Protein backbone atom coordinates (compact mmCIF):
# COMPACT_ATOMS: atom_id res chain seq x y z
CA UNK A 1 37.27 68.58 77.58
CA UNK A 2 36.52 71.35 75.10
CA UNK A 3 39.21 70.03 72.75
CA UNK A 4 37.71 66.55 72.94
CA UNK A 5 34.19 67.84 72.09
CA UNK A 6 35.52 69.87 69.20
CA UNK A 7 37.47 66.88 67.86
CA UNK A 8 34.44 64.63 68.24
CA UNK A 9 32.22 67.18 66.51
CA UNK A 10 34.63 67.52 63.57
CA UNK A 11 34.91 63.73 63.22
CA UNK A 12 31.14 63.43 63.32
CA UNK A 13 30.83 66.16 60.70
CA UNK A 14 33.38 64.48 58.37
CA UNK A 15 31.74 61.10 58.87
CA UNK A 16 28.31 62.58 58.04
CA UNK A 17 29.67 64.30 54.94
CA UNK A 18 31.38 61.12 53.78
CA UNK A 19 28.27 59.07 54.53
CA UNK A 20 26.08 61.56 52.61
CA UNK A 21 28.31 62.33 49.64
CA UNK A 22 29.55 58.84 48.80
CA UNK A 23 26.11 57.46 47.78
CA UNK A 24 25.35 60.64 45.82
CA UNK A 25 28.63 60.36 43.91
CA UNK A 26 28.08 56.65 43.19
CA UNK A 27 24.48 57.26 42.10
CA UNK A 28 25.54 60.20 39.90
CA UNK A 29 28.28 58.17 38.19
CA UNK A 30 25.91 55.25 37.63
CA UNK A 31 23.24 57.58 36.19
CA UNK A 32 25.79 59.26 33.91
CA UNK A 33 27.08 56.00 32.47
CA UNK A 34 23.59 54.55 32.06
CA UNK A 35 22.31 57.71 30.30
CA UNK A 36 25.41 57.80 28.10
CA UNK A 37 24.86 54.20 27.07
CA UNK A 38 21.19 54.87 26.31
CA UNK A 39 22.00 57.93 24.19
CA UNK A 40 24.63 56.01 22.23
CA UNK A 41 22.14 53.21 21.58
CA UNK A 42 19.50 55.67 20.36
CA UNK A 43 22.00 57.42 18.06
CA UNK A 44 23.06 54.06 16.62
CA UNK A 45 19.44 53.06 16.00
CA UNK A 46 18.71 56.42 14.38
CA UNK A 47 21.71 56.06 12.08
CA UNK A 48 20.60 52.55 11.13
CA UNK A 49 17.11 53.78 10.27
CA UNK A 50 18.50 56.64 8.20
CA UNK A 51 20.79 54.23 6.36
CA UNK A 52 17.89 51.88 5.62
CA UNK A 53 15.78 54.78 4.37
CA UNK A 54 18.57 55.96 2.05
CA UNK A 55 19.06 52.41 0.79
CA UNK A 56 15.33 52.11 0.10
CA UNK A 57 15.29 55.40 -1.82
CA UNK A 58 18.25 54.33 -3.95
CA UNK A 59 16.65 50.96 -4.68
CA UNK A 60 13.42 52.69 -5.68
CA UNK A 61 15.31 55.04 -8.00
CA UNK A 62 17.17 52.11 -9.60
CA UNK A 63 13.89 50.26 -10.14
CA UNK A 64 12.45 53.38 -11.79
CA UNK A 65 15.50 53.72 -14.06
CA UNK A 66 15.30 50.04 -14.98
CA UNK A 67 11.58 50.27 -15.73
CA UNK A 68 12.10 53.42 -17.82
CA UNK A 69 14.94 51.83 -19.78
CA UNK A 70 12.90 48.70 -20.51
CA UNK A 71 9.91 50.78 -21.51
CA UNK A 72 12.11 52.88 -23.81
CA UNK A 73 13.82 49.89 -25.39
CA UNK A 74 10.48 48.20 -26.17
CA UNK A 75 9.24 51.09 -28.33
CA UNK A 76 8.96 50.34 -32.01
CA UNK A 77 10.97 53.43 -32.99
CA UNK A 78 13.91 52.28 -30.88
CA UNK A 79 13.85 48.65 -31.96
CA UNK A 80 13.58 49.57 -35.64
CA UNK A 81 16.39 52.14 -35.32
CA UNK A 82 18.65 49.62 -33.61
CA UNK A 83 17.97 46.96 -36.25
CA UNK A 84 18.67 49.28 -39.16
CA UNK A 85 21.20 51.96 -39.95
CA UNK A 86 20.62 55.67 -39.67
CA UNK A 87 21.32 57.46 -42.92
CA UNK A 88 21.54 61.16 -43.59
CA UNK A 89 18.41 61.12 -45.75
CA UNK A 90 14.96 62.33 -44.71
CA UNK A 91 13.90 59.00 -43.18
CA UNK A 92 17.03 58.92 -41.02
CA UNK A 93 16.44 62.48 -39.85
CA UNK A 94 12.81 61.64 -39.09
CA UNK A 95 13.92 58.55 -37.11
CA UNK A 96 16.44 60.60 -35.11
CA UNK A 97 13.76 63.21 -34.40
CA UNK A 98 11.38 60.48 -33.18
CA UNK A 99 14.15 59.00 -31.04
CA UNK A 100 14.88 62.39 -29.47
CA UNK A 101 11.18 62.96 -28.75
CA UNK A 102 10.94 59.52 -27.19
CA UNK A 103 14.05 60.18 -25.09
CA UNK A 104 12.70 63.49 -23.82
CA UNK A 105 9.46 61.76 -22.78
CA UNK A 106 11.43 59.21 -20.78
CA UNK A 107 13.21 61.80 -18.70
CA UNK A 108 11.20 62.26 -15.51
CA UNK A 109 11.31 64.76 -12.69
CA UNK A 110 11.67 61.97 -10.13
CA UNK A 111 15.11 61.10 -11.44
CA UNK A 112 16.30 64.68 -11.56
CA UNK A 113 18.54 65.68 -14.40
CA UNK A 114 19.00 62.58 -16.50
CA UNK A 115 21.05 62.31 -19.64
CA UNK A 116 20.16 59.58 -22.10
CA UNK A 117 22.23 58.24 -24.92
CA UNK A 118 21.26 55.59 -27.42
CA UNK A 119 24.25 53.84 -28.97
CA UNK A 120 24.25 51.23 -31.68
CA UNK A 121 27.56 49.39 -31.58
CA UNK A 122 26.64 47.24 -34.57
CA UNK A 123 25.90 50.19 -36.86
CA UNK A 124 28.34 52.64 -35.26
CA UNK A 125 26.00 55.53 -34.43
CA UNK A 126 24.76 57.26 -31.28
CA UNK A 127 21.99 59.70 -30.41
CA UNK A 128 22.48 61.97 -27.41
CA UNK A 129 19.23 63.06 -25.80
CA UNK A 130 20.51 65.98 -23.69
């Protein structure tokens, strides 16, 4: 009789453990997979937002460069220099000096280090504003 009680008690203990641990294991696995999926979704959304922010900053910088280039090209010094030829006389030196001053004014801190070069393909000259 003692053997039967001990066997019954051990079976009851194993059944209770199985009945108690199985739902905990299932719930833990479900929670792990659900949390993992949520974290992956949040990381993906964060990466998307960061990518959009970087894209916006690059577009803003390109707009600023475009605006600066148009503003530079519409100056009378630049248009007159591109229409004519630069000679090594005093008027040519004065024109180059004015071009260099105008180029240095166009360089902004927002764009960082920017190198400008004005090239006239028709006349075969270039002015480097670095």
